[in-house]
Coordinates of C-alpha atoms and ligand atoms in Angstrom, one line a residue:
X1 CA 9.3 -47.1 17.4
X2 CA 5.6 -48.0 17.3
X3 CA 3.0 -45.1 17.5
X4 CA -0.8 -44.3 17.1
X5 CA -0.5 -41.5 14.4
X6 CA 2.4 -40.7 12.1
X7 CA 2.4 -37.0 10.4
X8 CA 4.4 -36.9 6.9
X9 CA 5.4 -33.3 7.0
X10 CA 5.6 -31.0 9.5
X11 CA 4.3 -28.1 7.3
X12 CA 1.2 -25.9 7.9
X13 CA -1.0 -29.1 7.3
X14 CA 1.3 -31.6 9.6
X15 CA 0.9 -29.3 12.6
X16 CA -2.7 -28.1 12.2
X17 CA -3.4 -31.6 12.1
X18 CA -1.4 -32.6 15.3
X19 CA -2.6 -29.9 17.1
X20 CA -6.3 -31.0 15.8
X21 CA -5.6 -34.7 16.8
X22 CA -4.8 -33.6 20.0
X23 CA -6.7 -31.0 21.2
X24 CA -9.7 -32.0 19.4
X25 CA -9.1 -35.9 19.0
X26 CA -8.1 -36.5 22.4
X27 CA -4.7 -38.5 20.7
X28 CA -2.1 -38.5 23.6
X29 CA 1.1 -36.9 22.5
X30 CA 3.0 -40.0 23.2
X31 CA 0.8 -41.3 21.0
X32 CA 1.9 -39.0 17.6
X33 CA 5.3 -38.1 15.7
X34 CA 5.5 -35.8 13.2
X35 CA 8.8 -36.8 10.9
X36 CA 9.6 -33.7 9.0
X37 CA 13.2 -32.9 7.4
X38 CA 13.8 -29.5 8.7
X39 CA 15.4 -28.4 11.6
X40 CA 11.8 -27.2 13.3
X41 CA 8.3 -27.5 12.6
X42 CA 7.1 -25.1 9.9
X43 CA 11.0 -24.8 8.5
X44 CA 10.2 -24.5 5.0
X45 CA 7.3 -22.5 5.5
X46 CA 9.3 -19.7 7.3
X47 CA 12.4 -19.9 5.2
X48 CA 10.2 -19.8 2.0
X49 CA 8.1 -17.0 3.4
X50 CA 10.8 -15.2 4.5
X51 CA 12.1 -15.4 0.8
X52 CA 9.6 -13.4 -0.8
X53 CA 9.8 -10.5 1.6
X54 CA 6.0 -10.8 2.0
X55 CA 5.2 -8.5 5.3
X56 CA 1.5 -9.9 5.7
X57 CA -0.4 -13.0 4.6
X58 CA -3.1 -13.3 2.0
X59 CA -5.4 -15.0 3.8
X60 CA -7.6 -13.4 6.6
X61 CA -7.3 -13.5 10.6
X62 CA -9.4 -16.8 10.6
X63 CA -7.1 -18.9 9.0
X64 CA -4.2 -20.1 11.3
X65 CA -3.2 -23.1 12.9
X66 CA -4.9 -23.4 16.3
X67 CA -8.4 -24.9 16.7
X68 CA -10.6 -22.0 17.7
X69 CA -11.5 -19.6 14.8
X70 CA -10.4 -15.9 16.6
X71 CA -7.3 -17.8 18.6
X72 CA -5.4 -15.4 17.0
X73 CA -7.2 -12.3 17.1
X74 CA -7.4 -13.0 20.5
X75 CA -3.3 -13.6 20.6
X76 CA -2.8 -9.9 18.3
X77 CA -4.9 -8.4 21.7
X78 CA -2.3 -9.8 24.4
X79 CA 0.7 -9.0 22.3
X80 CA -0.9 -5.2 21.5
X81 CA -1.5 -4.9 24.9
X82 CA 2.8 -5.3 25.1
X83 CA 3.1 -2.4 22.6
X84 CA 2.7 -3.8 19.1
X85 CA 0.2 -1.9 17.1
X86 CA -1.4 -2.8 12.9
X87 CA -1.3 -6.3 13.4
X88 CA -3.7 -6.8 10.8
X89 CA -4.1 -5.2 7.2
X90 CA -6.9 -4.6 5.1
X91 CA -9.1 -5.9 3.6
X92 CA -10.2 -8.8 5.6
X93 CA -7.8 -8.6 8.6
X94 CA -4.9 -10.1 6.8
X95 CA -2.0 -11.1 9.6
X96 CA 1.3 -9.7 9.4
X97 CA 3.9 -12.8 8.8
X98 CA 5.6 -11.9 12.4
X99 CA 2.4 -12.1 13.9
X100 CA 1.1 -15.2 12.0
X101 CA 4.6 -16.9 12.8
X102 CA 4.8 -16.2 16.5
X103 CA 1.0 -17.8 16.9
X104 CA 2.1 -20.9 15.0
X105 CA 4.9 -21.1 17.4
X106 CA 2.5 -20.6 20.5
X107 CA 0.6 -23.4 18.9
X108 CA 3.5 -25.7 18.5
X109 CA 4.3 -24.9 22.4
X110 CA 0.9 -25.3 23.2
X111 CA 0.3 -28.9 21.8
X112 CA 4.2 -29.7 22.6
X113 CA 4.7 -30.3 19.4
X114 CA 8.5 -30.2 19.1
X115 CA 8.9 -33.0 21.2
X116 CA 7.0 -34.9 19.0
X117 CA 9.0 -33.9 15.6
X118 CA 11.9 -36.3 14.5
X119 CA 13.9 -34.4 12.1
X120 CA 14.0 -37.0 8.9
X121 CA 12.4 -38.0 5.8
X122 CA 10.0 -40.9 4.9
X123 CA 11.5 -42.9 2.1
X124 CA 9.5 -45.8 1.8
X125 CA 6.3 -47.4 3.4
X126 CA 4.0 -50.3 3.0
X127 CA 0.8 -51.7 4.6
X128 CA -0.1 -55.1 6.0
X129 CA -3.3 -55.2 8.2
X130 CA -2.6 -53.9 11.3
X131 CA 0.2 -51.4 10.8
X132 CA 1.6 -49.2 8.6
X133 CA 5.4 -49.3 8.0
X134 CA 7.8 -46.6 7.4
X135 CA 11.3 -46.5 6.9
X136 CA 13.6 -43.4 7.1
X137 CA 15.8 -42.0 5.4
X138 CA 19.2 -42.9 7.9
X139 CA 17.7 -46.3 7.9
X140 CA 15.5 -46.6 10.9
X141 CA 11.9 -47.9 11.0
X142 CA 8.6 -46.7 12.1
X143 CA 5.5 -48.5 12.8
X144 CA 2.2 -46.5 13.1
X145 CA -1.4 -47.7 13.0
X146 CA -2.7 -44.2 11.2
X147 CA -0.6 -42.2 9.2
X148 CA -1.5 -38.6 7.4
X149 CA 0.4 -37.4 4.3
X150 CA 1.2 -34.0 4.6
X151 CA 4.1 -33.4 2.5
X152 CA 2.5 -30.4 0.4
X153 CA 4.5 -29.6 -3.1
X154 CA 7.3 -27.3 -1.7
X155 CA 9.7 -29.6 -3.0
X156 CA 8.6 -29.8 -6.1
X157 CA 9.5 -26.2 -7.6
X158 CA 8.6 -25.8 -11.6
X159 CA 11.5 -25.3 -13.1
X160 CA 11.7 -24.1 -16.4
X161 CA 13.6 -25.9 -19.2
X162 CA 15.3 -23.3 -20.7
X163 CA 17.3 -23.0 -16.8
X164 CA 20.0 -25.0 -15.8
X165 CA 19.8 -26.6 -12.5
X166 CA 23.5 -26.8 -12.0
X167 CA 25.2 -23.0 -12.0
X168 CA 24.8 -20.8 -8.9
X169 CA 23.7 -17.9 -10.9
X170 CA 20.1 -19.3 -11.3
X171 CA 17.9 -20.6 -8.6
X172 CA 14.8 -21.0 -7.4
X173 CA 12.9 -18.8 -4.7
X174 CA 11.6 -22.1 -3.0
X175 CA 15.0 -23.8 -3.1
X176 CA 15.7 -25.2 1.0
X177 CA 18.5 -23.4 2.2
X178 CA 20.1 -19.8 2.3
X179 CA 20.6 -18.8 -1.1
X180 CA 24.3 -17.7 -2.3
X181 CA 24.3 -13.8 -1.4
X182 CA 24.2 -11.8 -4.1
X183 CA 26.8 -9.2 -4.8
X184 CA 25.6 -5.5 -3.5
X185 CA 23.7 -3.7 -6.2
X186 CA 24.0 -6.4 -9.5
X187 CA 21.0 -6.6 -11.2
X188 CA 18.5 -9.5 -11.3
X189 CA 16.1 -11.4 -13.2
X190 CA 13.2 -12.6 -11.6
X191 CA 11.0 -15.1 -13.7
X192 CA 7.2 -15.1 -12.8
X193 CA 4.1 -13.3 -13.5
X194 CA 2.1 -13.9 -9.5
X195 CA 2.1 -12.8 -6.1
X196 CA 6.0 -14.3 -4.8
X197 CA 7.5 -13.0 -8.4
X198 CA 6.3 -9.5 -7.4
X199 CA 7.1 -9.5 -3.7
X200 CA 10.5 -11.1 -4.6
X201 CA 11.0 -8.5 -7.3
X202 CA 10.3 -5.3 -4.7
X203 CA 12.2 -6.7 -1.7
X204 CA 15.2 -7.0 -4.1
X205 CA 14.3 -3.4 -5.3
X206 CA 14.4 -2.0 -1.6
X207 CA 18.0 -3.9 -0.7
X208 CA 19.1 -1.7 -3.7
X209 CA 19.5 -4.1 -6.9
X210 CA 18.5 -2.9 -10.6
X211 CA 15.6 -5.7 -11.0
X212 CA 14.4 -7.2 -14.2
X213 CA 10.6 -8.6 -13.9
X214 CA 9.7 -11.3 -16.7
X215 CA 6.4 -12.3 -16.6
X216 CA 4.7 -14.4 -20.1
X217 CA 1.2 -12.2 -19.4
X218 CA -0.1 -9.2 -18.0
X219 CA -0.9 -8.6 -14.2
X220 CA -3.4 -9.9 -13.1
X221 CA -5.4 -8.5 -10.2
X222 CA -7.4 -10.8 -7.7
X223 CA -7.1 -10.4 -3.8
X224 CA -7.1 -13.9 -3.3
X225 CA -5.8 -16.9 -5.3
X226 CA -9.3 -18.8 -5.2
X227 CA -13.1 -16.8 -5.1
X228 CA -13.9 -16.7 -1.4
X229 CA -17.1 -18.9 -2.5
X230 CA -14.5 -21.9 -2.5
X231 CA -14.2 -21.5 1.6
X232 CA -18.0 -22.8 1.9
X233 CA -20.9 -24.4 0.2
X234 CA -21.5 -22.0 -2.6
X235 CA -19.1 -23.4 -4.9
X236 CA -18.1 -26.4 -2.5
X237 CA -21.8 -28.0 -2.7
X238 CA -21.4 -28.2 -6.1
X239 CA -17.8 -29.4 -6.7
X240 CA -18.5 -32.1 -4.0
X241 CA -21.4 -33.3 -6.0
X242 CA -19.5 -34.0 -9.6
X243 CA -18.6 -37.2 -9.5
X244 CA -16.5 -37.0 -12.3
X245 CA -12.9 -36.3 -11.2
X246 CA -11.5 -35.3 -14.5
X247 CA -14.3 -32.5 -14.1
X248 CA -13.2 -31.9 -10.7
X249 CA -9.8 -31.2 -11.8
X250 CA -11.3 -28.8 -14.7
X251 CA -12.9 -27.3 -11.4
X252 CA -9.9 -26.5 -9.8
X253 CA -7.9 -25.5 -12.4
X254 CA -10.6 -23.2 -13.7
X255 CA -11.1 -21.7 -9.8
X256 CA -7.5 -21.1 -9.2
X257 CA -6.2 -17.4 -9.9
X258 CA -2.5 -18.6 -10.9
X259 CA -0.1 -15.6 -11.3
X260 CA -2.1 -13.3 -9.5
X261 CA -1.6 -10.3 -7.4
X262 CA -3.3 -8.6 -5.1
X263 CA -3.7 -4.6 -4.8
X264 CA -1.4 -4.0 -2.1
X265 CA 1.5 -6.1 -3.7
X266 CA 0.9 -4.5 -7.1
X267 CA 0.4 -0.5 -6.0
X268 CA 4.5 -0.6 -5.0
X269 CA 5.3 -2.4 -8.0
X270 CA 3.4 -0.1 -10.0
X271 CA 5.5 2.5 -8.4
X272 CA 8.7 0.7 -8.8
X273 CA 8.5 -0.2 -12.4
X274 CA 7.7 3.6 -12.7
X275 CA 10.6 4.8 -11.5
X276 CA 12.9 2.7 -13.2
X277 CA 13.5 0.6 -10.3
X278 CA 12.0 -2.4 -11.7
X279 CA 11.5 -3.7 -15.7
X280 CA 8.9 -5.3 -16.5
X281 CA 9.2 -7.1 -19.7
X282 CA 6.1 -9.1 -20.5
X283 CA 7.8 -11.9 -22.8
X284 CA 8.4 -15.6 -22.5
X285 CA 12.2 -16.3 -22.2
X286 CA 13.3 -18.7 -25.1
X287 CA 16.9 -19.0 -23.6
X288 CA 19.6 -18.6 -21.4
X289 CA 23.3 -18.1 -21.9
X290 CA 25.8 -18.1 -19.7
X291 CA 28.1 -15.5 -19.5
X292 CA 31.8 -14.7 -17.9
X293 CA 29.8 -12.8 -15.4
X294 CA 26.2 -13.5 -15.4
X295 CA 23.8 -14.6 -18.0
X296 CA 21.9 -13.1 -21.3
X297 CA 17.9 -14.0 -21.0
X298 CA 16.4 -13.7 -24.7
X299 CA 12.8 -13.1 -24.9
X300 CA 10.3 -14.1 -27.6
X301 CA 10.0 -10.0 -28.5
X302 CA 13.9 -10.1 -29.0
X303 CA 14.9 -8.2 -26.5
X304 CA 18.2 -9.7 -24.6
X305 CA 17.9 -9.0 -20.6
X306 CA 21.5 -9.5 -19.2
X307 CA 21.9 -10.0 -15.6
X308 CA 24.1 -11.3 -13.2
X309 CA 21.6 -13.8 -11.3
X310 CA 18.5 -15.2 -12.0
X311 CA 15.6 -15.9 -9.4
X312 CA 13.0 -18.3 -10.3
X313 CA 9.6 -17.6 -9.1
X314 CA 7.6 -20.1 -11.2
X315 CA 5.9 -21.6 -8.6
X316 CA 4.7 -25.5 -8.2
X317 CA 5.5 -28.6 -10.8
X318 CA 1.8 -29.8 -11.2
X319 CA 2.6 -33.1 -10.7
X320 CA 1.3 -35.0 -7.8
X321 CA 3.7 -34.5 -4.9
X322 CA 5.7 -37.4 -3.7
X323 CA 7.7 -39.0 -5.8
X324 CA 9.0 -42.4 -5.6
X325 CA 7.9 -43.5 -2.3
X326 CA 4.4 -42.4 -3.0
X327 CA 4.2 -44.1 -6.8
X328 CA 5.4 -47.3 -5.2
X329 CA 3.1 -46.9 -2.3
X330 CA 0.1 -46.5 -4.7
X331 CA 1.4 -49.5 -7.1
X332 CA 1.9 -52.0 -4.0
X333 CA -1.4 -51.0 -2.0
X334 CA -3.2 -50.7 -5.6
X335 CA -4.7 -47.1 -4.1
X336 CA -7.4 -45.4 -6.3
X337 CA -5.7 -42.3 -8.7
X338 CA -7.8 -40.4 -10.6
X339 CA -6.3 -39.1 -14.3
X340 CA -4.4 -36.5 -13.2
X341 CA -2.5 -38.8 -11.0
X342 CA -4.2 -37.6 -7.3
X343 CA -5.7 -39.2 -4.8
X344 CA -9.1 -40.7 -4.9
X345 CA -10.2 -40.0 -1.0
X346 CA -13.3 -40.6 1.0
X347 CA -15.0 -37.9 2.5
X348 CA -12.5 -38.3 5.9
X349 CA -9.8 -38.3 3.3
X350 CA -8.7 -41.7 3.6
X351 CA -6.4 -43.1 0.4
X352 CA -6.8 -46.3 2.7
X353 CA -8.2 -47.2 5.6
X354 CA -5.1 -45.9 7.6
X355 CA -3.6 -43.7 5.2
X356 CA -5.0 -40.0 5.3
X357 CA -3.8 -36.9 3.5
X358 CA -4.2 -33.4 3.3
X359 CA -2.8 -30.7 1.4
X360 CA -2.4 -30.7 -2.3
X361 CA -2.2 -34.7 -2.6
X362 CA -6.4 -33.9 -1.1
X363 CA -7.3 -31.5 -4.0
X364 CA -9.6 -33.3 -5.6
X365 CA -11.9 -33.8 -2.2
X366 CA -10.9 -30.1 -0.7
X367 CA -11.1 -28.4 -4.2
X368 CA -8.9 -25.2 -4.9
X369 CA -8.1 -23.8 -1.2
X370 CA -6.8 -27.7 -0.7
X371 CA -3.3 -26.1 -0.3
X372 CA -3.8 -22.9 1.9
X373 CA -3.8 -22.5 5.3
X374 CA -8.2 -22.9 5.1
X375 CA -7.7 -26.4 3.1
X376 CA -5.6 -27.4 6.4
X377 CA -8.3 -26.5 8.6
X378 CA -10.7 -28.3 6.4
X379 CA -8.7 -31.4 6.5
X380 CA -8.5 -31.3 9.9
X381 CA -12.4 -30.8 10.3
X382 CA -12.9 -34.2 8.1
X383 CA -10.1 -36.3 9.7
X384 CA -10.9 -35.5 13.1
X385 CA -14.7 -35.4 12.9
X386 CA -14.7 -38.6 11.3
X387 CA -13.0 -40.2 14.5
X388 CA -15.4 -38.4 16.8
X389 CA -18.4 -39.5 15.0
X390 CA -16.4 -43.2 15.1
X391 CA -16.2 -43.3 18.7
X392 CA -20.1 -41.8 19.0
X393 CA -21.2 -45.0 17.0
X394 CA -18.8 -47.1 18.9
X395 CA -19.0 -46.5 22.5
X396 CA -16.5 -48.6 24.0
X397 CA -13.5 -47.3 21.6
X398 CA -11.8 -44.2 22.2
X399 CA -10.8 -41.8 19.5
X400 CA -7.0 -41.5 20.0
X401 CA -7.3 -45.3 19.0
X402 CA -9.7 -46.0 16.4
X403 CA -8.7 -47.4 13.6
X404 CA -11.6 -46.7 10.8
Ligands
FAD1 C1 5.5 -17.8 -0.1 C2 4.2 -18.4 0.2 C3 3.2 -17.7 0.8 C4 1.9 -18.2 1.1 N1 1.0 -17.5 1.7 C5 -0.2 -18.0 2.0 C6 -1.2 -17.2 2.7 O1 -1.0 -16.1 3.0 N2 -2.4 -17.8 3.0 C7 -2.6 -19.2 2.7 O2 -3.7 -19.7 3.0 N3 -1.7 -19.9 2.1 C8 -0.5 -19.4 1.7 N4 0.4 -20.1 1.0 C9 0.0 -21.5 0.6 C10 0.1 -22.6 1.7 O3 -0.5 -22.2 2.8 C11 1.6 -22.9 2.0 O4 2.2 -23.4 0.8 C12 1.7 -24.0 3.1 O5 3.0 -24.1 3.4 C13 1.3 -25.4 2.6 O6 1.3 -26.3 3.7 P1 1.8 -27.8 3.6 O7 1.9 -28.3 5.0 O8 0.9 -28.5 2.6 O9 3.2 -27.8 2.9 P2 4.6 -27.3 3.6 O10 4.4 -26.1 4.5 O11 5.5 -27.1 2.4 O12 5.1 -28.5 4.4 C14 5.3 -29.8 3.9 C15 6.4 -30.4 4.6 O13 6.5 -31.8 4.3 C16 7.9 -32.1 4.2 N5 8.0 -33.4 3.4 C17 7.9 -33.6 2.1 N6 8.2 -34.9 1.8 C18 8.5 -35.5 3.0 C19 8.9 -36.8 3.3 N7 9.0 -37.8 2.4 N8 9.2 -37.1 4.6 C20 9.1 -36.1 5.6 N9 8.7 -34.8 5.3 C21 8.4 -34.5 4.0 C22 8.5 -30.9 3.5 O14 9.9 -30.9 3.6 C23 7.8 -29.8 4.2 O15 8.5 -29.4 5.4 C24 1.7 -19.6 0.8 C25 2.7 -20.3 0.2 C26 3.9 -19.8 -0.1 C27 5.0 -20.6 -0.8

């Protein structure tokens, strides 16, 4: 198969993006694919989501996948209008997950964009001048003249060394899949100190199991996971000015509110942990044994916390997503990394001339929202206005084709 545009992950970023290079671009569907492992569009988001028992998003009514800013205001009002009142919570309008889900879907129907998904996995690709080539993971071949990495970091959970990767009774919140059920009423241990621990922590609460909360520090309280400032030029201008990327990294890492909760998710588990419900035991765990019928978590205070499953909520590995197929794709097209190991981008976010990403692998040009739902919006802005502003210089080339 030969095509214009080829999306690496059909995540929030892969289908922002298609519906941007679409509806915005002019790109003819025919034109696109979007190659994605799940069984739908947006399956790990919803699966992962759905995990944490979060009822409502962090992020406010503006940030969504269509292209018009209050699309889904505007979709909340129709659907109201068929009985479904508090679509939004406060502060700042934050969509319920129902809501937000069944407006990515109308997106997705809008642009057509299941057509356009083939349910696989990129496993290796390589450049020559006109094309790039992609191979799957069954075998067959792609050839695309633009492709955009959007593989965010779900797949890369952090995983602690004290866990074992190989026994049923410990695994990860952001694991693919249906996780084994766990037995009515035994007790778990969730590992984390942010936002999924503590919504993972009170959804296993309400279904009725004793829960055990280990976090290594003390709640901390931020509505959002980045200072709004990040969203627009008051800390942007800056950040975009440093030319030192090891700086920019400091930048991020310094900006990002890691382990944080917000006061709605922590006023139940306040009231949780006060009535017994939920533990909270602010301790690192040293190790882990495995027992006849659970496991035995020993702290660094000394305390033993025996359970019979453990849930990881330790978010991300740091490392740059990827893998394999990505190190050998930097190492054969020689493509500019800065210290950390990320991409070096231009301001449309091109690795290459027909490479683009988005999501975390774009951090260091979309600073610390990169991987939220506005650092997809962002990155569709800069892809897609970089191809309008190509055809306005080049009259006689249309956007859905130009190459840069
Ligand atoms: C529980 C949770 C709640 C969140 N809530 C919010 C929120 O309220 N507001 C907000 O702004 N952000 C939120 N985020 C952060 C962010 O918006 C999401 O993580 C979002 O899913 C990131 O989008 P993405 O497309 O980069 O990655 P993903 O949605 O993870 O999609 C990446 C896709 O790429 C696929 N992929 C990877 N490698 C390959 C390959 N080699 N070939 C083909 N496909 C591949 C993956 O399987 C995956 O399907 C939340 C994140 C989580 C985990």
């Amino acid at each position: 198969m030969n095509v214009e545009w080829l999306i690496v992950g059909g995540g929030i970023h892969g289908v922002h993006i298609a519906a941007r290079l679409i509806g915005e671009a002019g790109v003819a569907p025919q034109d696109l694919r979007i190659v994605d492992p799940g069984d739908r569009l947006l399956a790990r988001w919803r699966s992962s989501t759905a995990t944490t028992g979060m009822t409502h998003l962090r992020s406010p009514a503006v940030h969504h996948l269509d292209l018009e800013p209050w699309s889904l205001k505007r979709f909340a009002g129709t659907r109201r209008r068929r009985r479904r009142p508090k679509s939004f919570a406060p502060p700042y309008d934050r969509p319920k997950l129902t809501l937000f889900n069944a407006h990515c879907e109308r997106v997705v129907n809008a642009y057509g964009l299941s057509e356009l998904h083939l349910q696989n996995r990129v496993t290796d690709c390589a450049i020559d001048d006109h094309r790039v080539g992609v191979r799957l993971s069954g075998g067959d071949r792609l050839e695309a003249a633009n492709i955009v990495l959007a593989i965010g970091a779900i797949e890369q959970p952090a995983w602690p060394d004290w866990a074992p990767r190989d026994d049923a009774r410990v695994s990860h919140v952001f694991e693919p899949g249906p996780h084994a059920p766990f037995e009515p009423e035994s007790t778990v241990a969730v590992v984390g100190g942010g936002m999924t621990a503590a919504q993972v922590a009170l959804r296993l609460s309400r279904e009725g199991h004793p829960v055990h909360l280990l976090s290594r520090h003390p709640l901390r309280l931020h509505q959002f996971d980045s200072d709004p400032g990040w969203l627009g030029p008051r800390f942007m201008k800056a950040f975009l000015e440093e030319p030192d990327l090891d700086r920019r990294r400091e930048l991020i890492t310094d900006a990002r509110h890691r382990g944080s909760i917000p006061p709605d998710v922590r006023r139940p588990l306040r009231q949780a942990i006060v009535e017994g419900k939920i533990v909270r035991h602010e301790s690192d765990v040293r190790q882990l044994d495995l027992k006849q019928d659970g496991v035995a978590l020993s702290l660094s205070d000394d305390h033993v916390v025996e359970a019979r499953r453990v849930l990881l909520a330790t978010g991300f590995d740091s490392r740059r997503p990827g893998g394999r197929w990505i190190d050998e794709l930097i190492e054969s097209e020689s493509l500019p990394v800065a210290q950390c190991g990320y991409p070096v981008l231009d301001s449309a976010l091109r690795w290459h001339p027909r490479v683009r990403v988005s999501g975390a692998l774009a951090e260091l040009e979309l600073g610390p929202v990169a991987r939220n739902i506005a650092g997809a919006r962002r990155a569709g802005e800069r892809i897609v206005g970089q191809l309008l502003e190509a055809v306005d210089t080049h009259p006689m080339r249309s956007a859905a084709t130009s190459a840069p």
